[in-house]
mmCIF file of C-alpha atoms in Angstrom:
data_model
loop_
_atom_site.group_PDB
_atom_site.id
_atom_site.type_symbol
_atom_site.label_atom_id
_atom_site.label_comp_id
_atom_site.label_asym_id
_atom_site.label_seq_id
_atom_site.Cartn_x
_atom_site.Cartn_y
_atom_site.Cartn_z
ATOM 1 C CA MET A 1 49.499 1.450 20.921
ATOM 2 C CA ASN A 2 49.931 2.759 17.363
ATOM 3 C CA PRO A 3 46.914 5.431 16.944
ATOM 4 C CA PRO A 4 46.206 4.541 13.296
ATOM 5 C CA ARG A 5 46.065 0.949 14.366
ATOM 6 C CA LEU A 6 43.708 1.574 17.318
ATOM 7 C CA PHE A 7 41.421 3.636 14.887
ATOM 8 C CA SER A 8 41.217 0.895 12.429
ATOM 9 C CA ARG A 9 40.089 -1.548 15.344
ATOM 10 C CA VAL A 10 37.570 0.833 16.782
ATOM 11 C CA LEU A 11 35.916 2.043 13.654
ATOM 12 C CA PRO A 12 34.092 -1.201 12.652
ATOM 13 C CA MET A 13 32.697 -1.176 16.246
ATOM 14 C CA LEU A 14 31.430 2.260 15.971
ATOM 15 C CA LEU A 15 29.869 1.604 12.697
ATOM 16 C CA THR A 16 28.016 -1.591 14.081
ATOM 17 C CA VAL A 17 26.770 0.410 16.891
ATOM 18 C CA ALA A 18 25.451 3.157 14.670
ATOM 19 C CA LEU A 19 23.705 0.819 12.377
ATOM 20 C CA ALA A 20 22.163 -1.092 15.315
ATOM 21 C CA ALA A 21 20.778 2.135 16.588
ATOM 22 C CA ALA A 22 19.111 3.145 13.137
ATOM 23 C CA ALA A 23 17.541 -0.267 12.990
ATOM 24 C CA ALA A 24 16.423 -0.617 16.570
ATOM 25 C CA PRO A 25 13.025 0.675 17.506
ATOM 26 C CA HIS A 26 12.894 4.211 19.037
ATOM 27 C CA SER A 27 13.168 3.946 22.775
ATOM 28 C CA ARG A 28 10.715 6.815 23.862
ATOM 29 C CA SER A 29 7.222 5.660 24.906
ATOM 30 C CA ALA A 30 4.467 6.304 22.437
ATOM 31 C CA PRO A 31 2.873 9.771 23.101
ATOM 32 C CA GLU A 32 -0.802 10.159 23.769
ATOM 33 C CA ARG A 33 -2.530 10.474 20.313
ATOM 34 C CA LYS A 34 -5.134 13.113 19.950
ATOM 35 C CA LEU A 35 -8.449 12.259 18.341
ATOM 36 C CA LEU A 36 -10.283 14.819 16.104
ATOM 37 C CA ALA A 37 -13.750 13.555 15.091
ATOM 38 C CA LYS A 38 -15.586 14.958 11.985
ATOM 39 C CA PRO A 39 -17.949 12.263 11.248
ATOM 40 C CA GLY A 40 -19.811 12.860 7.985
ATOM 41 C CA LEU A 41 -17.270 15.014 6.492
ATOM 42 C CA TYR A 42 -16.975 12.575 3.563
ATOM 43 C CA LYS A 43 -19.545 10.174 2.361
ATOM 44 C CA PRO A 44 -18.544 6.455 1.449
ATOM 45 C CA LEU A 45 -18.919 4.736 -1.593
ATOM 46 C CA THR A 46 -20.691 1.365 -1.644
ATOM 47 C CA GLU A 47 -20.306 -1.299 -4.532
ATOM 48 C CA PRO A 48 -19.810 0.913 -7.501
ATOM 49 C CA PRO A 49 -20.757 -1.124 -10.785
ATOM 50 C CA CYS A 50 -17.715 -2.815 -12.466
ATOM 51 C CA SER A 51 -16.152 -2.805 -15.770
ATOM 52 C CA TYR A 52 -12.515 -3.421 -17.198
ATOM 53 C CA CYS A 53 -9.500 -1.336 -17.164
ATOM 54 C CA SER A 54 -9.012 -1.456 -21.020
ATOM 55 C CA THR A 55 -12.786 -0.651 -21.520
ATOM 56 C CA GLN A 56 -12.760 2.411 -19.042
ATOM 57 C CA HIS A 57 -9.493 3.498 -20.664
ATOM 58 C CA ARG A 58 -11.172 4.109 -24.013
ATOM 59 C CA SER A 59 -13.402 6.725 -22.469
ATOM 60 C CA GLY A 60 -10.402 9.129 -21.988
ATOM 61 C CA LEU A 61 -11.514 10.118 -18.570
ATOM 62 C CA VAL A 62 -8.578 8.409 -16.633
ATOM 63 C CA LYS A 63 -5.104 10.014 -17.367
ATOM 64 C CA THR A 64 -2.005 7.862 -17.893
ATOM 65 C CA GLU A 65 -0.478 9.391 -14.680
ATOM 66 C CA ASP A 66 -3.475 9.076 -12.440
ATOM 67 C CA ARG A 67 -2.528 7.344 -9.220
ATOM 68 C CA VAL A 68 -4.482 4.116 -8.638
ATOM 69 C CA VAL A 69 -4.485 1.390 -6.087
ATOM 70 C CA ALA A 70 -4.331 -2.060 -7.627
ATOM 71 C CA TRP A 71 -5.141 -5.246 -5.843
ATOM 72 C CA LEU A 72 -3.540 -8.453 -6.873
ATOM 73 C CA ARG A 73 -3.877 -12.201 -6.698
ATOM 74 C CA ALA A 74 -7.606 -12.034 -7.833
ATOM 75 C CA ALA A 75 -9.917 -12.890 -10.635
ATOM 76 C CA HIS A 76 -9.290 -10.858 -13.968
ATOM 77 C CA ASN A 77 -5.613 -10.488 -12.607
ATOM 78 C CA GLY A 78 -6.771 -8.098 -9.997
ATOM 79 C CA GLY A 79 -7.992 -4.596 -10.583
ATOM 80 C CA ALA A 80 -7.293 -0.948 -10.243
ATOM 81 C CA ILE A 81 -9.190 2.058 -8.660
ATOM 82 C CA PRO A 82 -8.314 5.436 -9.863
ATOM 83 C CA ILE A 83 -7.850 7.455 -6.769
ATOM 84 C CA ARG A 84 -9.100 10.691 -8.176
ATOM 85 C CA HIS A 85 -12.205 9.503 -9.518
ATOM 86 C CA PHE A 86 -13.338 7.035 -6.859
ATOM 87 C CA LEU A 87 -11.382 7.747 -3.530
ATOM 88 C CA SER A 88 -10.519 11.430 -3.291
ATOM 89 C CA ALA A 89 -14.188 12.403 -2.555
ATOM 90 C CA PRO A 90 -15.702 9.548 -0.435
ATOM 91 C CA ARG A 91 -12.153 8.384 1.215
ATOM 92 C CA VAL A 92 -13.901 5.100 1.878
ATOM 93 C CA ILE A 93 -14.968 2.275 -0.527
ATOM 94 C CA ASN A 94 -17.046 -0.720 0.772
ATOM 95 C CA ASP A 95 -17.136 -3.164 -1.875
ATOM 96 C CA THR A 96 -16.978 -7.065 -2.926
ATOM 97 C CA TYR A 97 -13.321 -6.711 -4.185
ATOM 98 C CA GLY A 98 -12.313 -5.080 -0.718
ATOM 99 C CA LEU A 99 -12.506 -2.309 1.680
ATOM 100 C CA PHE A 100 -10.522 0.619 0.745
ATOM 101 C CA PHE A 101 -9.303 3.531 2.923
ATOM 102 C CA TYR A 102 -7.623 6.588 1.173
ATOM 103 C CA ASP A 103 -5.547 9.029 3.491
ATOM 104 C CA PRO A 104 -3.726 11.734 1.522
ATOM 105 C CA ASP A 105 -2.327 13.063 4.511
ATOM 106 C CA GLY A 106 -0.473 9.880 5.424
ATOM 107 C CA GLY A 107 0.143 9.243 1.712
ATOM 108 C CA TYR A 108 -1.439 5.774 1.518
ATOM 109 C CA VAL A 109 -4.313 3.656 0.359
ATOM 110 C CA SER A 110 -5.001 0.554 2.559
ATOM 111 C CA ALA A 111 -6.834 -2.381 1.071
ATOM 112 C CA PHE A 112 -8.516 -4.797 3.340
ATOM 113 C CA LYS A 113 -10.648 -7.904 2.828
ATOM 114 C CA LYS A 114 -14.236 -7.075 1.879
ATOM 115 C CA ASP A 115 -16.634 -5.687 4.576
ATOM 116 C CA TYR A 116 -19.278 -2.993 4.567
ATOM 117 C CA GLY A 117 -20.585 -0.499 6.680
ATOM 118 C CA TYR A 118 -17.466 1.714 6.936
ATOM 119 C CA GLU A 119 -17.074 5.542 6.868
ATOM 120 C CA PHE A 120 -14.549 8.299 7.356
ATOM 121 C CA TYR A 121 -14.670 9.473 11.146
ATOM 122 C CA GLY A 122 -11.652 11.751 11.736
ATOM 123 C CA TRP A 123 -8.004 11.720 12.475
ATOM 124 C CA ARG A 124 -5.873 10.339 15.295
ATOM 125 C CA GLY A 125 -2.167 11.151 15.543
ATOM 126 C CA GLY A 126 -2.475 12.585 12.089
ATOM 127 C CA VAL A 127 -3.693 9.135 10.666
ATOM 128 C CA MET A 128 -7.271 8.807 9.225
ATOM 129 C CA VAL A 129 -9.876 7.029 11.140
ATOM 130 C CA ALA A 130 -12.701 4.986 9.962
ATOM 131 C CA ARG A 131 -15.965 4.145 11.982
ATOM 132 C CA GLY A 132 -17.720 0.578 11.423
ATOM 133 C CA ARG A 133 -21.277 0.089 11.337
ATOM 134 C CA ASP A 134 -21.244 -0.966 15.121
ATOM 135 C CA GLY A 135 -19.451 2.295 16.193
ATOM 136 C CA THR A 136 -15.929 0.737 16.329
ATOM 137 C CA LEU A 137 -13.310 3.133 15.401
ATOM 138 C CA TRP A 138 -10.392 1.803 13.446
ATOM 139 C CA SER A 139 -7.049 2.916 12.267
ATOM 140 C CA ALA A 140 -7.270 3.479 8.398
ATOM 141 C CA LEU A 141 -3.461 2.592 8.166
ATOM 142 C CA SER A 142 -3.081 -0.405 10.248
ATOM 143 C CA GLY A 143 -6.736 -1.764 10.259
ATOM 144 C CA VAL A 144 -6.496 -2.073 14.133
ATOM 145 C CA ALA A 145 -9.704 -1.208 16.320
ATOM 146 C CA PHE A 146 -8.757 1.023 18.994
ATOM 147 C CA GLU A 147 -12.091 1.938 20.487
ATOM 148 C CA GLY A 148 -15.761 0.366 20.534
ATOM 149 C CA PRO A 149 -17.146 -3.115 20.474
ATOM 150 C CA GLN A 150 -14.349 -4.792 18.518
ATOM 151 C CA LYS A 151 -11.292 -2.992 20.222
ATOM 152 C CA GLY A 152 -8.080 -4.847 19.619
ATOM 153 C CA LYS A 153 -9.529 -6.731 16.349
ATOM 154 C CA ARG A 154 -7.575 -6.292 13.154
ATOM 155 C CA LEU A 155 -8.848 -6.065 9.552
ATOM 156 C CA GLU A 156 -7.350 -8.356 6.973
ATOM 157 C CA ARG A 157 -5.095 -6.869 4.178
ATOM 158 C CA ILE A 158 -5.431 -7.997 0.666
ATOM 159 C CA PRO A 159 -2.362 -7.781 -1.689
ATOM 160 C CA SER A 160 -2.296 -4.220 -3.126
ATOM 161 C CA LEU A 161 0.149 -1.647 -4.215
ATOM 162 C CA VAL A 162 -0.002 2.027 -5.560
ATOM 163 C CA THR A 163 1.229 2.875 -9.038
ATOM 164 C CA ASP A 164 -0.068 4.752 -12.171
ATOM 165 C CA TRP A 165 -3.067 3.912 -14.310
ATOM 166 C CA GLY A 166 -1.005 3.761 -17.360
ATOM 167 C CA TYR A 167 1.484 1.481 -16.015
ATOM 168 C CA TRP A 168 -1.060 -1.070 -14.574
ATOM 169 C CA LEU A 169 -3.033 -0.738 -17.805
ATOM 170 C CA MET A 170 0.171 -1.919 -19.710
ATOM 171 C CA LEU A 171 0.635 -4.685 -17.288
ATOM 172 C CA HIS A 172 -3.037 -6.050 -16.977
ATOM 173 C CA PRO A 173 -5.624 -4.380 -19.400
ATOM 174 C CA GLU A 174 -7.815 -7.266 -18.679
ATOM 175 C CA SER A 175 -8.205 -6.349 -14.890
ATOM 176 C CA THR A 176 -11.098 -4.999 -13.265
ATOM 177 C CA ALA A 177 -12.072 -1.463 -12.960
ATOM 178 C CA TYR A 178 -15.163 0.677 -11.742
ATOM 179 C CA ASN A 179 -17.482 1.930 -14.486
ATOM 180 C CA LEU A 180 -16.900 5.579 -14.839
ATOM 181 C CA PHE A 181 -20.422 6.609 -16.448
ATOM 182 C CA GLY A 182 -18.986 9.251 -18.471
ATOM 183 C CA GLY A 183 -17.714 11.135 -15.540
ATOM 184 C CA THR A 184 -21.119 12.125 -14.355
ATOM 185 C CA LYS A 185 -22.185 9.657 -11.672
ATOM 186 C CA TYR A 186 -19.268 10.084 -8.922
ATOM 187 C CA PRO A 187 -18.040 13.333 -7.387
ATOM 188 C CA MET A 188 -14.269 13.978 -7.705
ATOM 189 C CA ALA A 189 -11.967 15.920 -5.754
ATOM 190 C CA VAL A 190 -8.448 17.488 -6.553
ATOM 191 C CA LEU A 191 -5.963 15.418 -4.842
ATOM 192 C CA PRO A 192 -4.399 17.340 -2.057
ATOM 193 C CA THR A 193 -0.732 18.502 -2.332
ATOM 194 C CA ARG A 194 -0.234 19.314 1.139
ATOM 195 C CA MET A 195 -1.323 17.855 4.744
ATOM 196 C CA SER A 196 -4.703 19.158 6.163
ATOM 197 C CA ALA A 197 -4.790 21.377 9.115
ATOM 198 C CA GLU A 198 -6.589 18.641 10.937
ATOM 199 C CA ALA A 199 -3.949 16.036 10.366
ATOM 200 C CA ARG A 200 -1.144 18.345 11.438
ATOM 201 C CA GLN A 201 -3.299 19.281 14.596
ATOM 202 C CA THR A 202 -3.487 15.779 15.755
ATOM 203 C CA MET A 203 0.061 14.583 14.449
ATOM 204 C CA GLY A 204 1.883 15.439 17.708
ATOM 205 C CA GLU A 205 5.582 14.258 18.187
ATOM 206 C CA VAL A 206 7.208 12.249 15.345
ATOM 207 C CA ASP A 207 9.823 9.702 15.744
ATOM 208 C CA PRO A 208 13.135 11.652 14.702
ATOM 209 C CA ARG A 209 14.643 8.787 12.761
ATOM 210 C CA LEU A 210 13.359 10.114 9.600
ATOM 211 C CA LYS A 211 11.675 13.297 8.410
ATOM 212 C CA PRO A 212 7.816 13.092 8.993
ATOM 213 C CA GLU A 213 6.746 12.971 5.372
ATOM 214 C CA ALA A 214 9.619 10.720 4.138
ATOM 215 C CA LEU A 215 8.157 7.840 2.074
ATOM 216 C CA VAL A 216 8.495 4.379 3.440
ATOM 217 C CA LEU A 217 7.230 0.850 2.691
ATOM 218 C CA GLY A 218 5.910 -0.448 6.124
ATOM 219 C CA VAL A 219 6.300 -4.181 6.225
ATOM 220 C CA GLU A 220 4.648 -6.450 8.930
ATOM 221 C CA VAL A 221 5.612 -10.165 9.368
ATOM 222 C CA GLY A 222 4.204 -11.872 12.422
ATOM 223 C CA ALA A 223 4.735 -9.587 15.457
ATOM 224 C CA GLU A 224 7.616 -7.544 13.821
ATOM 225 C CA PHE A 225 7.195 -4.273 11.907
ATOM 226 C CA ARG A 226 9.776 -2.538 9.644
ATOM 227 C CA ALA A 227 10.009 0.470 7.607
ATOM 228 C CA PHE A 228 11.959 0.599 4.291
ATOM 229 C CA PRO A 229 12.813 4.225 3.390
ATOM 230 C CA VAL A 230 12.377 4.864 -0.365
ATOM 231 C CA ASP A 231 15.087 6.389 -2.516
ATOM 232 C CA ARG A 232 13.035 8.410 -5.117
ATOM 233 C CA ALA A 233 16.211 9.136 -7.062
ATOM 234 C CA ARG A 234 16.448 5.267 -8.085
ATOM 235 C CA GLU A 235 14.745 4.058 -11.166
ATOM 236 C CA ARG A 236 14.499 0.780 -9.840
ATOM 237 C CA ALA A 237 15.752 -1.021 -6.818
ATOM 238 C CA CYS A 238 15.449 -4.283 -4.630
ATOM 239 C CA ILE A 239 16.198 -4.684 -1.125
ATOM 240 C CA LEU A 240 16.664 -8.172 0.295
ATOM 241 C CA ASP A 241 15.968 -8.474 4.051
ATOM 242 C CA GLN A 242 14.622 -10.657 6.838
ATOM 243 C CA VAL A 243 11.492 -9.458 8.718
ATOM 244 C CA GLY A 244 10.213 -11.537 11.551
ATOM 245 C CA GLY A 245 12.624 -14.398 10.569
ATOM 246 C CA GLU A 246 11.052 -14.632 7.132
ATOM 247 C CA PRO A 247 12.913 -13.556 3.902
ATOM 248 C CA VAL A 248 11.468 -10.431 2.230
ATOM 249 C CA ALA A 249 12.287 -8.793 -1.223
ATOM 250 C CA VAL A 250 11.045 -5.114 -1.492
ATOM 251 C CA PHE A 251 10.699 -3.985 -4.969
ATOM 252 C CA TRP A 252 10.962 -0.236 -5.918
ATOM 253 C CA TYR A 253 9.864 1.191 -9.388
ATOM 254 C CA GLY A 254 10.743 4.996 -9.574
ATOM 255 C CA PRO A 255 8.624 5.910 -12.654
ATOM 256 C CA THR A 256 5.411 5.220 -10.896
ATOM 257 C CA ALA A 257 6.792 5.536 -7.413
ATOM 258 C CA SER A 258 5.724 2.264 -6.262
ATOM 259 C CA ALA A 259 6.812 -0.164 -3.626
ATOM 260 C CA THR A 260 5.814 -3.462 -2.591
ATOM 261 C CA ALA A 261 7.101 -6.536 -0.831
ATOM 262 C CA TYR A 262 7.098 -10.350 -1.634
ATOM 263 C CA ARG A 263 8.513 -13.561 -0.189
ATOM 264 C CA PRO A 264 11.230 -14.514 -2.493
ATOM 265 C CA VAL A 265 10.625 -18.104 -2.497
ATOM 266 C CA VAL A 266 8.774 -20.127 -5.375
ATOM 267 C CA ASP A 267 7.829 -23.755 -5.184
ATOM 268 C CA GLY A 268 10.287 -24.017 -2.001
ATOM 269 C CA ARG A 269 13.160 -22.553 -3.644
ATOM 270 C CA LYS A 270 14.674 -19.232 -2.419
ATOM 271 C CA LEU A 271 15.430 -16.851 -5.037
ATOM 272 C CA THR A 272 17.764 -13.925 -5.002
ATOM 273 C CA PHE A 273 16.223 -10.960 -6.697
ATOM 274 C CA TYR A 274 17.898 -7.714 -8.142
ATOM 275 C CA ALA A 275 16.764 -4.742 -9.997
ATOM 276 C CA ASP A 276 18.049 -5.160 -13.533
ATOM 277 C CA GLU A 277 18.703 -1.981 -15.378
ATOM 278 C CA ILE A 278 18.364 -3.401 -19.022
ATOM 279 C CA SER A 279 15.110 -5.225 -18.309
ATOM 280 C CA PRO A 280 11.954 -3.820 -19.917
ATOM 281 C CA GLU A 281 9.577 -1.669 -17.815
ATOM 282 C CA THR A 282 7.096 -4.625 -17.718
ATOM 283 C CA ALA A 283 9.504 -6.683 -15.748
ATOM 284 C CA PRO A 284 12.443 -4.554 -13.947
ATOM 285 C CA PHE A 285 13.354 -7.216 -11.687
ATOM 286 C CA MET A 286 15.262 -10.527 -12.109
ATOM 287 C CA ASP A 287 16.351 -13.577 -9.981
ATOM 288 C CA ARG A 288 19.879 -14.907 -10.170
ATOM 289 C CA GLU A 289 18.978 -18.499 -9.953
ATOM 290 C CA THR A 290 16.832 -18.951 -12.992
ATOM 291 C CA GLY A 291 17.211 -15.495 -14.996
ATOM 292 C CA THR A 292 13.419 -15.125 -14.887
ATOM 293 C CA ARG A 293 12.141 -11.517 -15.295
ATOM 294 C CA TRP A 294 9.648 -10.394 -12.927
ATOM 295 C CA SER A 295 6.928 -7.586 -12.839
ATOM 296 C CA LEU A 296 6.171 -5.196 -10.068
ATOM 297 C CA ALA A 297 3.149 -7.262 -9.476
ATOM 298 C CA GLY A 298 5.273 -10.159 -8.623
ATOM 299 C CA ARG A 299 4.751 -12.135 -11.719
ATOM 300 C CA GLY A 300 7.263 -14.083 -13.763
ATOM 301 C CA ILE A 301 7.075 -12.519 -17.257
ATOM 302 C CA ASP A 302 10.135 -14.102 -19.148
ATOM 303 C CA GLY A 303 12.145 -17.094 -18.456
ATOM 304 C CA PRO A 304 11.860 -20.550 -16.743
ATOM 305 C CA LEU A 305 9.409 -19.325 -14.176
ATOM 306 C CA LYS A 306 7.063 -17.489 -16.473
ATOM 307 C CA GLY A 307 3.552 -17.558 -15.050
ATOM 308 C CA LYS A 308 4.601 -17.953 -11.620
ATOM 309 C CA GLU A 309 3.522 -15.763 -8.771
ATOM 310 C CA LEU A 310 5.315 -14.438 -5.694
ATOM 311 C CA THR A 311 3.607 -14.499 -2.294
ATOM 312 C CA TRP A 312 2.702 -10.870 -1.300
ATOM 313 C CA VAL A 313 3.991 -9.671 2.084
ATOM 314 C CA ASN A 314 1.822 -7.508 4.336
ATOM 315 C CA SER A 315 2.936 -4.023 3.423
ATOM 316 C CA VAL A 316 1.676 -0.516 2.745
ATOM 317 C CA GLN A 317 3.430 2.527 1.060
ATOM 318 C CA CYS A 318 2.845 5.750 3.370
ATOM 319 C CA ARG A 319 4.581 8.604 5.063
ATOM 320 C CA TRP A 320 7.027 7.893 7.901
ATOM 321 C CA TYR A 321 5.170 9.989 10.584
ATOM 322 C CA ALA A 322 2.063 7.721 9.952
ATOM 323 C CA TRP A 323 3.607 4.502 9.993
ATOM 324 C CA ALA A 324 5.785 5.385 13.214
ATOM 325 C CA ALA A 325 2.558 6.616 14.986
ATOM 326 C CA GLU A 326 0.731 3.399 14.355
ATOM 327 C CA HIS A 327 3.827 1.240 14.963
ATOM 328 C CA PRO A 328 6.217 2.947 17.465
ATOM 329 C CA GLU A 329 7.983 -0.214 17.975
ATOM 330 C CA THR A 330 9.053 -0.380 14.364
ATOM 331 C CA THR A 331 12.582 -1.239 13.255
ATOM 332 C CA LEU A 332 14.260 0.824 10.381
ATOM 333 C CA TYR A 333 15.863 -0.903 7.603
ATOM 334 C CA ALA A 334 19.621 0.009 7.806
ATOM 335 C CA PRO A 335 21.629 -0.674 4.439
ATOM 336 C CA GLY A 336 24.602 -2.816 4.964
ATOM 337 C CA LYS A 337 23.659 -4.069 8.436
#
């Protein structure tokens, strides 16, 4: 057979195999995960008094570039918690708006349905561990109880994303925030720029498909988990995929290093989203079917579907080592598969 012709037939097969290998779960068995307990290292915060983003912004205590965890689909168009002011010192907030865990090593803030009595406990496999009031130990990333009376149970996530204070304020100045009380009430800590020795000590072997500290959006639909690597060089991007048999649209906005996921369906109609380079920063995404522009928060800003909201998909932005440790069966998004 002619060698060039043979190569042209074999190459597509090789590419298919390579893409399938990248997307498939890693075949090695999950290693034993070391638990390092340091209870009491951080003191949790419970029900801090509330205010509004625009009101607290006038105090000048929160910088435009300060990172916040914003929760969506709630009264007052959601809300935002400046991480440096409210989460860096306690690592855990028990509040009416939700239960929030901040893990700077894993690079994430997890937001769960309101509950109380949780506190920082330690690290397991490099991932933060929280302890509930009954002594149950929970993964701060997955919200799964792995030891104690509630072992096997799972906390319920609430729609959220991590972004910058100035960007969230631009989108929703009327949303909820916590009262800063002139910066004198709550202890603040400098946000860590490198992993702690404790997290590294317990991290163990990392799934080699990505670098340990690579940024991903971990998505969960039903019993399927998938990680979407983030391209930090892109100003804005949209990935359309299927997870657990359901369509998913992943939004990435580079200026605020924010990733989140939605179900691309409105009123029973499936939409095809893309990142529109000429759209304003308030609405960097557009759907091809109606031409509506959409915000990072999944709201229609301009066009026929203005005012509509996309359904948030269970997801969390974090570092690869943390996601892979909690979900060793995860698949990895492979472009072009």
